[in-house]
Short mmCIF file of N, CA and C in Angstrom, two decimals:
data_model
loop_
_atom_site.label_atom_id
_atom_site.label_comp_id
_atom_site.label_asym_id
_atom_site.label_seq_id
_atom_site.Cartn_x
_atom_site.Cartn_y
_atom_site.Cartn_z
N MET A 111 9.36 -7.11 -8.45
CA MET A 111 8.38 -7.19 -9.34
C MET A 111 9.09 -7.53 -10.76
N SER A 112 8.82 -8.55 -11.50
CA SER A 112 9.23 -8.68 -12.72
C SER A 112 8.49 -7.89 -13.77
N SER A 113 9.03 -7.87 -15.09
CA SER A 113 8.25 -7.24 -16.09
C SER A 113 7.26 -8.02 -16.56
N GLN A 114 6.77 -9.26 -16.02
CA GLN A 114 5.80 -9.93 -16.47
C GLN A 114 4.50 -9.23 -15.95
N ASN A 115 4.52 -8.37 -14.93
CA ASN A 115 3.54 -7.46 -14.34
C ASN A 115 3.30 -6.05 -15.21
N ASP A 116 3.62 -6.02 -16.16
CA ASP A 116 3.58 -4.82 -16.90
C ASP A 116 2.26 -5.19 -17.81
N PHE A 117 1.41 -4.12 -17.88
CA PHE A 117 0.24 -3.94 -18.85
C PHE A 117 0.91 -3.43 -20.18
N LYS A 118 0.26 -4.11 -21.04
CA LYS A 118 0.52 -3.71 -22.54
C LYS A 118 -0.53 -2.40 -22.93
N LEU A 119 -1.63 -2.40 -22.08
CA LEU A 119 -2.48 -1.24 -22.60
C LEU A 119 -3.15 -0.80 -21.13
N CYS A 120 -3.43 0.47 -21.12
CA CYS A 120 -3.99 1.16 -20.17
C CYS A 120 -5.46 0.67 -19.92
N PRO A 121 -5.80 0.07 -18.77
CA PRO A 121 -7.16 -0.44 -18.67
C PRO A 121 -8.16 0.56 -18.36
N MET A 122 -8.02 1.63 -18.46
CA MET A 122 -8.93 2.85 -18.55
C MET A 122 -9.07 3.44 -20.01
N CYS A 123 -8.19 3.83 -20.56
CA CYS A 123 -8.15 4.24 -21.95
C CYS A 123 -7.99 3.62 -23.17
N GLY A 124 -7.15 2.52 -22.80
CA GLY A 124 -6.48 1.76 -23.98
C GLY A 124 -5.26 2.21 -24.57
N SER A 125 -4.48 3.40 -23.88
CA SER A 125 -3.53 3.70 -24.68
C SER A 125 -2.29 2.60 -24.47
N ARG A 126 -1.37 2.75 -25.20
CA ARG A 126 -0.13 2.15 -25.16
C ARG A 126 0.87 2.69 -24.32
N LYS A 127 0.64 3.89 -23.82
CA LYS A 127 1.68 4.76 -23.01
C LYS A 127 1.42 4.35 -21.51
N ILE A 128 1.13 3.19 -21.16
CA ILE A 128 1.22 2.79 -19.82
C ILE A 128 2.56 2.27 -19.20
N ALA A 129 3.13 2.84 -18.08
CA ALA A 129 4.60 2.34 -17.61
C ALA A 129 4.44 2.00 -16.22
N ASN A 130 5.37 1.07 -16.00
CA ASN A 130 5.69 0.86 -14.65
C ASN A 130 6.51 1.75 -13.98
N VAL A 131 6.02 2.31 -13.06
CA VAL A 131 6.91 3.42 -12.38
C VAL A 131 7.62 2.85 -10.93
N HIS A 132 9.00 2.73 -11.09
CA HIS A 132 9.64 2.29 -9.91
C HIS A 132 9.11 0.94 -9.52
N ASN A 133 8.67 0.06 -10.11
CA ASN A 133 8.12 -1.23 -9.64
C ASN A 133 7.21 -0.95 -8.43
N ARG A 134 6.44 0.12 -8.46
CA ARG A 134 5.56 0.61 -7.37
C ARG A 134 4.05 0.82 -7.91
N LYS A 135 4.20 1.48 -9.08
CA LYS A 135 2.75 1.66 -9.83
C LYS A 135 2.78 1.64 -11.32
N TRP A 136 1.58 1.37 -11.86
CA TRP A 136 1.43 1.90 -13.00
C TRP A 136 0.87 3.11 -13.38
N LEU A 137 1.29 3.91 -14.65
CA LEU A 137 0.96 5.28 -14.88
C LEU A 137 0.83 5.35 -16.23
N CYS A 138 -0.57 5.81 -16.74
CA CYS A 138 -0.77 6.15 -18.13
C CYS A 138 -0.45 7.52 -18.58
N ALA A 139 0.42 7.69 -19.34
CA ALA A 139 0.60 9.17 -19.77
C ALA A 139 -0.36 9.94 -20.44
N ASP A 140 -1.25 9.32 -21.01
CA ASP A 140 -2.43 9.72 -21.75
C ASP A 140 -3.45 10.22 -20.95
N CYS A 141 -4.15 9.28 -20.04
CA CYS A 141 -5.31 9.73 -19.24
C CYS A 141 -5.01 10.10 -17.75
N GLY A 142 -3.86 9.59 -17.17
CA GLY A 142 -3.40 9.94 -15.88
C GLY A 142 -3.73 8.69 -15.01
N PHE A 143 -4.18 7.71 -15.52
CA PHE A 143 -4.51 6.58 -14.76
C PHE A 143 -3.71 6.28 -13.94
N ASP A 144 -3.47 5.95 -12.54
CA ASP A 144 -2.43 5.23 -12.00
C ASP A 144 -2.96 4.30 -11.02
N LEU A 145 -2.25 3.05 -10.71
CA LEU A 145 -2.71 1.88 -10.04
C LEU A 145 -1.61 1.65 -9.31
N TYR A 146 -1.52 1.55 -7.85
CA TYR A 146 -0.66 1.06 -7.16
C TYR A 146 -0.34 -0.46 -6.88
N ASN A 147 0.62 -1.10 -6.98
CA ASN A 147 1.08 -2.34 -6.84
C ASN A 147 1.15 -2.68 -5.20
N ASN A 148 0.28 -2.51 -4.24
CA ASN A 148 0.32 -2.41 -3.08
C ASN A 148 0.66 -4.24 -2.73
N VAL A 149 1.00 -4.55 -1.45
CA VAL A 149 1.26 -5.81 -1.08
C VAL A 149 -0.05 -6.30 -0.47
N ALA A 150 -0.23 -7.75 -0.86
CA ALA A 150 -1.54 -8.36 -0.36
C ALA A 150 -1.51 -9.12 0.89
N ALA A 151 -2.13 -9.06 1.61
CA ALA A 151 -2.37 -9.78 2.88
C ALA A 151 -2.73 -11.29 3.08
N ALA A 152 -1.72 -12.07 3.61
CA ALA A 152 -2.16 -13.53 3.34
C ALA A 152 -1.70 -13.93 5.03
N VAL A 153 -2.50 -15.33 5.42
CA VAL A 153 -2.40 -15.72 6.76
C VAL A 153 -2.00 -17.37 6.39
N GLY A 154 -1.70 -17.64 7.56
CA GLY A 154 -1.12 -19.19 7.81
C GLY A 154 -1.35 -19.56 9.34
N VAL A 155 -1.81 -21.02 9.55
CA VAL A 155 -2.02 -21.28 11.01
C VAL A 155 -1.17 -22.48 11.14
N VAL A 156 -0.19 -22.24 12.23
CA VAL A 156 0.55 -23.25 12.85
C VAL A 156 -0.16 -24.02 13.97
N ILE A 157 -0.38 -25.56 13.61
CA ILE A 157 -1.02 -26.31 14.72
C ILE A 157 -0.18 -27.36 14.88
N ALA A 158 0.10 -27.45 16.22
CA ALA A 158 1.11 -28.51 16.54
C ALA A 158 0.60 -29.30 17.88
N ASP A 159 1.19 -30.14 18.06
CA ASP A 159 0.82 -30.95 19.20
C ASP A 159 2.02 -30.79 20.17
N SER A 160 1.85 -31.56 21.42
CA SER A 160 2.89 -31.52 22.30
C SER A 160 4.29 -32.24 22.09
N ASN A 161 4.27 -32.90 21.12
CA ASN A 161 5.46 -33.77 20.76
C ASN A 161 6.16 -33.08 19.57
N GLY A 162 5.78 -31.75 19.41
CA GLY A 162 6.51 -31.10 18.06
C GLY A 162 5.95 -31.42 16.67
N ASN A 163 4.96 -32.26 16.63
CA ASN A 163 4.33 -32.46 15.42
C ASN A 163 3.59 -31.44 14.83
N VAL A 164 3.65 -30.85 13.51
CA VAL A 164 2.93 -29.69 12.94
C VAL A 164 2.19 -30.34 11.82
N LEU A 165 1.01 -29.54 11.87
CA LEU A 165 0.12 -30.00 10.72
C LEU A 165 0.59 -29.19 9.53
N PHE A 166 0.70 -30.11 8.50
CA PHE A 166 0.54 -29.24 6.96
C PHE A 166 -0.16 -29.78 5.94
N GLU A 167 -0.59 -28.91 5.00
CA GLU A 167 -1.23 -29.52 3.94
C GLU A 167 -0.31 -29.69 2.68
N LYS A 168 -0.70 -30.48 1.72
CA LYS A 168 -0.07 -30.69 0.60
C LYS A 168 -0.72 -29.83 -0.62
N ARG A 169 -0.01 -28.90 -1.19
CA ARG A 169 -0.81 -28.11 -2.02
C ARG A 169 -1.33 -28.71 -3.24
N ALA A 170 -2.44 -28.28 -3.52
CA ALA A 170 -2.98 -28.94 -4.72
C ALA A 170 -2.76 -28.07 -5.94
N LYS A 171 -2.32 -26.90 -5.93
CA LYS A 171 -2.17 -26.01 -7.01
C LYS A 171 -0.98 -25.44 -6.77
N GLU A 172 -0.70 -24.89 -8.07
CA GLU A 172 0.43 -24.00 -8.39
C GLU A 172 0.08 -22.65 -7.63
N PRO A 173 1.20 -21.77 -7.10
CA PRO A 173 2.41 -22.13 -7.23
C PRO A 173 2.88 -23.10 -6.09
N ARG A 174 3.87 -24.00 -6.49
CA ARG A 174 4.56 -24.99 -5.36
C ARG A 174 3.64 -25.94 -5.24
N LYS A 175 2.83 -26.59 -6.19
CA LYS A 175 1.95 -27.55 -6.14
C LYS A 175 2.62 -28.76 -5.47
N GLY A 176 2.02 -29.73 -4.60
CA GLY A 176 2.49 -30.67 -4.03
C GLY A 176 3.66 -30.52 -2.70
N PHE A 177 4.02 -29.38 -2.44
CA PHE A 177 4.90 -28.79 -1.44
C PHE A 177 4.00 -28.60 -0.35
N LEU A 178 4.29 -28.46 0.89
CA LEU A 178 3.85 -28.18 2.06
C LEU A 178 3.64 -26.93 2.75
N ALA A 179 2.74 -26.72 3.12
CA ALA A 179 2.16 -25.24 3.46
C ALA A 179 1.22 -25.26 4.64
N PHE A 180 1.29 -24.27 5.53
CA PHE A 180 0.19 -24.19 6.62
C PHE A 180 -1.06 -23.86 6.12
N PRO A 181 -2.39 -24.44 6.86
CA PRO A 181 -3.56 -24.01 6.44
C PRO A 181 -3.52 -22.50 6.23
N GLY A 182 -4.06 -21.93 5.26
CA GLY A 182 -4.20 -20.41 5.17
C GLY A 182 -4.24 -20.02 3.78
N GLY A 183 -4.35 -18.70 3.74
CA GLY A 183 -4.54 -18.08 2.25
C GLY A 183 -4.53 -16.66 2.49
N PHE A 184 -5.14 -15.90 1.16
CA PHE A 184 -5.35 -14.60 1.12
C PHE A 184 -6.64 -13.84 2.13
N VAL A 185 -6.29 -12.74 2.54
CA VAL A 185 -7.22 -12.14 3.28
C VAL A 185 -8.09 -11.60 2.61
N ASP A 186 -9.63 -11.59 2.76
CA ASP A 186 -10.77 -11.10 1.89
C ASP A 186 -10.81 -9.70 2.20
N PRO A 187 -11.59 -8.92 1.30
CA PRO A 187 -11.83 -7.53 1.56
C PRO A 187 -12.78 -7.28 2.81
N ASP A 188 -12.41 -6.27 3.66
CA ASP A 188 -13.14 -6.04 4.81
C ASP A 188 -13.08 -7.10 5.83
N GLU A 189 -12.05 -7.84 5.84
CA GLU A 189 -11.76 -9.03 6.97
C GLU A 189 -10.40 -8.80 7.69
N SER A 190 -10.31 -9.20 9.15
CA SER A 190 -9.26 -8.95 9.90
C SER A 190 -8.28 -10.05 9.53
N VAL A 191 -7.14 -10.18 9.71
CA VAL A 191 -6.06 -11.04 9.45
C VAL A 191 -6.47 -12.43 10.53
N GLU A 192 -6.96 -12.02 11.66
CA GLU A 192 -7.44 -12.93 12.46
C GLU A 192 -8.75 -13.99 12.09
N GLU A 193 -9.79 -13.02 11.54
CA GLU A 193 -10.91 -13.74 10.69
C GLU A 193 -10.51 -14.50 9.79
N ALA A 194 -9.66 -14.07 8.91
CA ALA A 194 -8.85 -14.81 7.78
C ALA A 194 -8.26 -16.07 8.09
N ALA A 195 -7.71 -15.87 9.28
CA ALA A 195 -6.96 -17.25 9.60
C ALA A 195 -7.92 -18.36 10.15
N VAL A 196 -9.08 -17.99 10.83
CA VAL A 196 -9.98 -18.74 11.33
C VAL A 196 -10.76 -19.41 10.08
N ARG A 197 -11.19 -18.31 9.22
CA ARG A 197 -11.90 -19.04 7.99
C ARG A 197 -10.97 -19.83 6.80
N GLU A 198 -10.02 -19.48 6.81
CA GLU A 198 -8.93 -20.30 5.94
C GLU A 198 -8.88 -21.61 6.49
N CYS A 199 -8.34 -21.80 7.94
CA CYS A 199 -8.27 -22.93 8.33
C CYS A 199 -9.60 -23.85 8.18
N ARG A 200 -10.91 -23.36 8.52
CA ARG A 200 -12.02 -24.15 8.47
C ARG A 200 -12.29 -24.50 7.03
N GLU A 201 -11.99 -23.45 6.16
CA GLU A 201 -12.33 -24.01 4.56
C GLU A 201 -11.16 -24.95 4.07
N GLU A 202 -10.11 -24.86 4.45
CA GLU A 202 -9.19 -25.91 3.89
C GLU A 202 -9.05 -27.23 4.49
N THR A 203 -9.34 -27.05 5.87
CA THR A 203 -9.28 -28.51 6.75
C THR A 203 -10.51 -28.93 7.06
N GLY A 204 -11.69 -28.10 7.25
CA GLY A 204 -12.94 -28.56 7.62
C GLY A 204 -12.95 -28.43 9.34
N VAL A 205 -11.78 -27.92 9.94
CA VAL A 205 -11.98 -27.79 11.36
C VAL A 205 -11.80 -26.20 11.32
N GLU A 206 -12.52 -25.73 12.45
CA GLU A 206 -12.42 -24.22 12.89
C GLU A 206 -11.70 -24.31 14.23
N PRO A 207 -10.55 -23.32 14.19
CA PRO A 207 -9.85 -23.29 15.22
C PRO A 207 -10.69 -22.48 16.28
N SER A 208 -10.71 -22.78 17.57
CA SER A 208 -11.53 -22.22 18.72
C SER A 208 -10.71 -20.87 18.75
N SER A 209 -9.66 -20.45 18.87
CA SER A 209 -8.83 -19.39 18.88
C SER A 209 -7.52 -19.34 18.13
N VAL A 210 -7.06 -18.19 17.78
CA VAL A 210 -5.78 -18.20 16.92
C VAL A 210 -5.05 -16.93 17.73
N SER A 211 -3.72 -17.26 17.96
CA SER A 211 -3.00 -16.01 18.62
C SER A 211 -1.95 -16.02 17.53
N TYR A 212 -1.72 -14.70 17.42
CA TYR A 212 -0.58 -13.95 16.58
C TYR A 212 0.84 -14.43 16.63
N LEU A 213 1.69 -14.95 15.93
CA LEU A 213 2.81 -15.40 16.10
C LEU A 213 3.95 -14.41 15.58
N CYS A 214 3.82 -14.25 14.28
CA CYS A 214 4.90 -13.18 13.63
C CYS A 214 4.42 -13.11 12.10
N SER A 215 5.07 -12.31 11.14
CA SER A 215 4.99 -11.98 9.87
C SER A 215 6.15 -11.97 9.18
N PHE A 216 6.15 -12.07 7.81
CA PHE A 216 7.09 -12.19 6.80
C PHE A 216 6.80 -11.77 5.59
N PRO A 217 7.28 -11.09 4.79
CA PRO A 217 7.25 -10.87 3.44
C PRO A 217 7.19 -11.97 2.38
N ASN A 218 6.60 -12.09 1.35
CA ASN A 218 6.89 -13.42 0.71
C ASN A 218 6.33 -12.92 -0.75
N THR A 219 6.98 -13.80 -1.65
CA THR A 219 6.67 -13.57 -3.09
C THR A 219 5.81 -14.91 -3.77
N TYR A 220 4.71 -14.59 -4.16
CA TYR A 220 3.75 -15.49 -4.65
C TYR A 220 3.57 -15.37 -6.07
N GLU A 221 4.26 -16.20 -7.06
CA GLU A 221 3.73 -16.14 -8.53
C GLU A 221 2.65 -17.11 -8.83
N TYR A 222 1.71 -16.36 -9.44
CA TYR A 222 0.47 -17.24 -9.73
C TYR A 222 0.02 -16.84 -11.54
N LYS A 223 0.10 -17.71 -12.17
CA LYS A 223 -0.36 -17.24 -13.63
C LYS A 223 0.50 -16.19 -14.26
N ASN A 224 1.86 -16.26 -13.98
CA ASN A 224 2.67 -15.23 -14.70
C ASN A 224 2.45 -13.95 -13.99
N ILE A 225 1.89 -13.83 -12.87
CA ILE A 225 1.96 -12.62 -12.13
C ILE A 225 2.58 -12.75 -10.78
N VAL A 226 3.54 -11.76 -10.41
CA VAL A 226 4.04 -11.78 -9.34
C VAL A 226 3.44 -11.11 -8.34
N TYR A 227 3.10 -11.62 -7.11
CA TYR A 227 2.35 -10.94 -6.14
C TYR A 227 3.40 -10.66 -4.70
N LYS A 228 3.30 -9.54 -4.39
CA LYS A 228 4.46 -9.41 -3.11
C LYS A 228 3.21 -9.52 -2.00
N THR A 229 3.44 -10.38 -1.03
CA THR A 229 2.49 -10.44 0.11
C THR A 229 3.28 -10.19 1.43
N CYS A 230 2.36 -10.09 2.39
CA CYS A 230 2.77 -9.87 3.76
C CYS A 230 2.06 -11.06 4.42
N ASP A 231 2.72 -12.09 5.00
CA ASP A 231 2.00 -13.34 5.54
C ASP A 231 2.16 -13.08 6.84
N PHE A 232 1.07 -13.27 7.55
CA PHE A 232 0.63 -13.15 8.88
C PHE A 232 0.54 -14.43 9.57
N PHE A 233 1.54 -14.96 10.58
CA PHE A 233 1.32 -16.31 11.14
C PHE A 233 0.75 -16.45 12.50
N PHE A 234 -0.27 -17.35 12.42
CA PHE A 234 -0.95 -17.53 13.98
C PHE A 234 -0.60 -18.97 14.47
N THR A 235 -0.71 -18.96 15.80
CA THR A 235 -0.86 -20.59 16.28
C THR A 235 -2.21 -20.80 16.53
N ALA A 236 -2.60 -22.14 16.66
CA ALA A 236 -3.78 -22.44 17.05
C ALA A 236 -3.78 -23.85 17.81
N SER A 237 -4.45 -24.01 18.73
CA SER A 237 -4.47 -25.46 19.55
C SER A 237 -5.24 -26.30 19.05
N LEU A 238 -4.89 -27.54 19.19
CA LEU A 238 -5.69 -28.76 18.79
C LEU A 238 -7.30 -28.80 19.61
N PRO A 239 -8.18 -29.19 18.93
CA PRO A 239 -9.27 -29.38 19.65
C PRO A 239 -9.19 -30.34 20.88
N PRO A 240 -10.06 -30.03 21.95
CA PRO A 240 -9.96 -30.52 23.17
C PRO A 240 -9.86 -32.06 23.06
N ASP A 241 -10.63 -32.61 22.07
CA ASP A 241 -10.92 -34.23 22.10
C ASP A 241 -9.75 -35.06 21.24
N VAL A 242 -8.87 -34.00 20.80
CA VAL A 242 -7.83 -34.83 19.71
C VAL A 242 -6.49 -34.62 20.49
N PRO A 243 -5.90 -35.76 20.75
CA PRO A 243 -4.55 -35.82 21.46
C PRO A 243 -3.33 -35.45 20.67
N ASP A 244 -3.17 -35.64 19.32
CA ASP A 244 -2.28 -35.22 18.71
C ASP A 244 -2.26 -34.76 17.26
N ILE A 245 -1.44 -34.38 16.35
CA ILE A 245 -1.76 -34.16 15.06
C ILE A 245 -2.13 -35.23 14.33
N ASP A 246 -1.62 -36.53 14.33
CA ASP A 246 -2.13 -37.73 13.76
C ASP A 246 -3.46 -38.03 13.67
N ALA A 247 -4.10 -37.80 15.08
CA ALA A 247 -5.42 -38.07 15.32
C ALA A 247 -6.26 -36.87 14.84
N LEU A 248 -5.77 -35.72 14.72
CA LEU A 248 -6.20 -34.63 13.93
C LEU A 248 -6.54 -34.91 12.53
N ILE A 249 -5.38 -35.42 11.80
CA ILE A 249 -5.64 -35.57 10.39
C ILE A 249 -6.52 -36.55 10.05
N GLN A 250 -6.84 -37.52 10.88
CA GLN A 250 -8.22 -38.49 10.61
C GLN A 250 -9.39 -37.84 10.48
N LYS A 251 -9.72 -36.55 11.24
CA LYS A 251 -10.82 -35.81 11.16
C LYS A 251 -10.83 -34.65 10.23
N LEU A 252 -9.68 -34.43 9.36
CA LEU A 252 -9.85 -33.46 8.29
C LEU A 252 -10.30 -33.78 7.13
N HIS A 253 -10.88 -32.84 6.43
CA HIS A 253 -11.50 -32.85 5.16
C HIS A 253 -11.21 -31.74 4.47
N GLY A 254 -10.22 -32.00 3.75
CA GLY A 254 -9.44 -31.09 2.78
C GLY A 254 -10.15 -30.38 1.58
N GLU A 255 -10.13 -29.10 1.44
CA GLU A 255 -10.68 -28.31 0.32
C GLU A 255 -9.97 -28.99 -0.86
N GLU A 256 -10.70 -29.84 -1.93
CA GLU A 256 -10.02 -30.47 -2.78
C GLU A 256 -9.49 -29.70 -3.93
N SER A 257 -9.89 -28.24 -4.05
CA SER A 257 -9.33 -27.49 -5.05
C SER A 257 -8.05 -26.66 -4.43
N GLU A 258 -7.74 -26.91 -3.08
CA GLU A 258 -6.79 -26.34 -2.46
C GLU A 258 -5.80 -27.52 -1.94
N VAL A 259 -6.31 -28.49 -1.56
CA VAL A 259 -5.68 -29.46 -0.60
C VAL A 259 -5.21 -30.91 -1.11
N LEU A 260 -4.17 -31.37 -1.41
CA LEU A 260 -4.14 -32.69 -1.87
C LEU A 260 -4.15 -33.77 -0.72
N GLY A 261 -3.87 -33.43 0.44
CA GLY A 261 -3.67 -34.23 1.65
C GLY A 261 -2.95 -33.58 2.76
N PHE A 262 -2.81 -34.27 3.80
CA PHE A 262 -2.20 -33.60 5.01
C PHE A 262 -0.95 -34.30 5.34
N ALA A 263 -0.13 -33.83 6.55
CA ALA A 263 1.02 -34.49 6.70
C ALA A 263 1.10 -33.76 7.93
N SER A 264 1.93 -34.86 8.75
CA SER A 264 2.35 -34.41 10.19
C SER A 264 3.94 -34.43 10.20
N VAL A 265 4.59 -33.45 10.55
CA VAL A 265 5.99 -33.35 10.52
C VAL A 265 6.49 -32.85 11.72
N ARG A 266 7.47 -33.60 12.24
CA ARG A 266 7.91 -33.44 13.57
C ARG A 266 9.06 -32.27 13.46
N ILE A 267 8.96 -31.27 14.00
CA ILE A 267 9.90 -30.05 13.94
C ILE A 267 10.24 -29.90 15.57
N ARG A 268 11.65 -30.26 15.42
CA ARG A 268 12.38 -30.39 16.99
C ARG A 268 13.81 -29.36 16.73
N SER A 269 14.14 -29.10 15.44
CA SER A 269 15.48 -28.17 15.27
C SER A 269 15.29 -27.46 13.79
N VAL A 270 16.41 -26.72 13.62
CA VAL A 270 16.47 -25.75 12.40
C VAL A 270 16.64 -27.02 11.20
N GLU A 271 17.51 -28.07 11.55
CA GLU A 271 17.50 -28.92 10.52
C GLU A 271 16.40 -29.75 10.06
N ASP A 272 15.52 -29.97 11.00
CA ASP A 272 13.98 -30.54 10.50
C ASP A 272 13.40 -29.50 9.74
N ILE A 273 13.45 -28.11 9.79
CA ILE A 273 12.78 -27.24 9.17
C ILE A 273 13.44 -27.35 7.55
N GLU A 274 14.67 -27.25 7.67
CA GLU A 274 15.47 -27.45 6.29
C GLU A 274 15.10 -28.47 5.44
N GLU A 275 14.88 -29.78 6.23
CA GLU A 275 14.38 -31.06 5.52
C GLU A 275 13.09 -30.81 5.19
N THR A 276 12.19 -29.89 5.62
CA THR A 276 10.78 -30.12 5.06
C THR A 276 10.34 -29.42 3.71
N PRO A 277 9.78 -30.22 2.83
CA PRO A 277 9.69 -29.57 1.48
C PRO A 277 8.69 -28.56 1.60
N LEU A 278 8.98 -27.21 2.22
CA LEU A 278 7.97 -26.26 2.34
C LEU A 278 7.67 -25.50 0.97
N ALA A 279 6.47 -24.99 0.92
CA ALA A 279 6.07 -24.35 -0.45
C ALA A 279 6.77 -22.74 -0.40
N PHE A 280 6.78 -22.11 0.74
CA PHE A 280 7.20 -20.60 0.66
C PHE A 280 8.23 -20.58 1.86
N GLY A 281 9.25 -19.67 1.52
CA GLY A 281 10.23 -19.36 2.47
C GLY A 281 9.65 -18.77 3.88
N SER A 282 8.54 -18.11 3.63
CA SER A 282 8.03 -17.36 5.08
C SER A 282 7.75 -18.48 5.77
N ALA A 283 7.16 -19.68 5.47
CA ALA A 283 6.91 -20.64 6.32
C ALA A 283 8.06 -21.17 7.17
N GLY A 284 9.27 -21.34 6.44
CA GLY A 284 10.26 -21.71 7.30
C GLY A 284 11.04 -20.52 8.21
N LYS A 285 10.60 -19.36 7.89
CA LYS A 285 11.24 -18.28 8.88
C LYS A 285 10.18 -18.52 9.93
N THR A 286 8.96 -18.67 9.85
CA THR A 286 7.73 -18.92 10.93
C THR A 286 7.93 -20.09 11.84
N LEU A 287 8.54 -21.07 11.08
CA LEU A 287 8.81 -22.20 11.72
C LEU A 287 9.83 -21.96 12.96
N GLN A 288 10.94 -21.24 12.46
CA GLN A 288 11.84 -20.63 13.28
C GLN A 288 11.83 -19.94 14.68
N VAL A 289 10.68 -18.96 14.32
CA VAL A 289 10.33 -18.16 15.61
C VAL A 289 9.26 -19.17 16.43
N TRP A 290 8.63 -20.19 15.75
CA TRP A 290 7.68 -20.82 16.54
C TRP A 290 8.61 -21.96 17.40
N LEU A 291 9.72 -22.43 16.86
CA LEU A 291 10.80 -23.38 17.50
C LEU A 291 11.36 -22.54 18.70
N LYS A 292 11.62 -21.37 18.40
CA LYS A 292 12.44 -20.46 19.46
C LYS A 292 11.52 -20.25 20.55
N ASN A 293 10.09 -19.72 20.15
CA ASN A 293 9.16 -19.72 21.26
C ASN A 293 8.96 -20.99 22.05
N LEU A 294 8.87 -22.05 21.37
CA LEU A 294 8.61 -23.15 22.03
C LEU A 294 9.54 -23.45 23.18
N TYR A 295 10.88 -23.41 22.75
CA TYR A 295 11.93 -23.69 23.54
C TYR A 295 12.05 -22.64 24.73
N ASN A 296 11.54 -21.37 24.45
CA ASN A 296 11.60 -20.45 25.49
C ASN A 296 10.57 -20.57 26.76
N ARG A 297 9.51 -21.37 26.25
CA ARG A 297 8.55 -21.59 26.94
C ARG A 297 8.91 -23.04 27.90
N SER A 298 9.71 -23.85 27.36
CA SER A 298 9.82 -24.98 28.05
C SER A 298 11.02 -24.94 29.06
N ILE A 299 11.73 -23.74 28.97
CA ILE A 299 12.85 -23.76 29.73
C ILE A 299 12.43 -22.80 30.82
N LYS A 300 11.25 -22.10 30.90
CA LYS A 300 11.05 -21.34 32.09
C LYS A 300 10.33 -22.30 32.98
#
């Protein structure tokens, strides 16, 4: 966590004696207010076709505007990560996955409006709708949420080099693609 996350005043009593303790919480020496800087939960959905083409959205806002990301976002209060994955996919693409399967998770850093958020990103896979033969056909059906999505892209991911050449918004997505690729090859070998 950087110093840009430091409060200038205690949000409870207004004291200037608020301190960031071990980059873990804020503590006010005057009133005893303490606030933990807990990790935020986020989700992403990997949707791919049988040719190794993966669906990405082009981000419409910072951080990393214009870079590629999976459909996804932050988990809402009182929502499971599975529910969030389905909701975020529906909101951002206009298509609701019929089911999602857990793939992996990775820590991430998400800087937004000069605040650094530490997240735990949970990634899921989802199948194409039964009436859609491939990612390119799916893209024709998508309706991106304008505030979140500039457009959609199909990127063929068949190797680590393909992952490294893809302009991904977040490092956790690259690590996820490596897990997805490893699982893909393990399934095809059996």
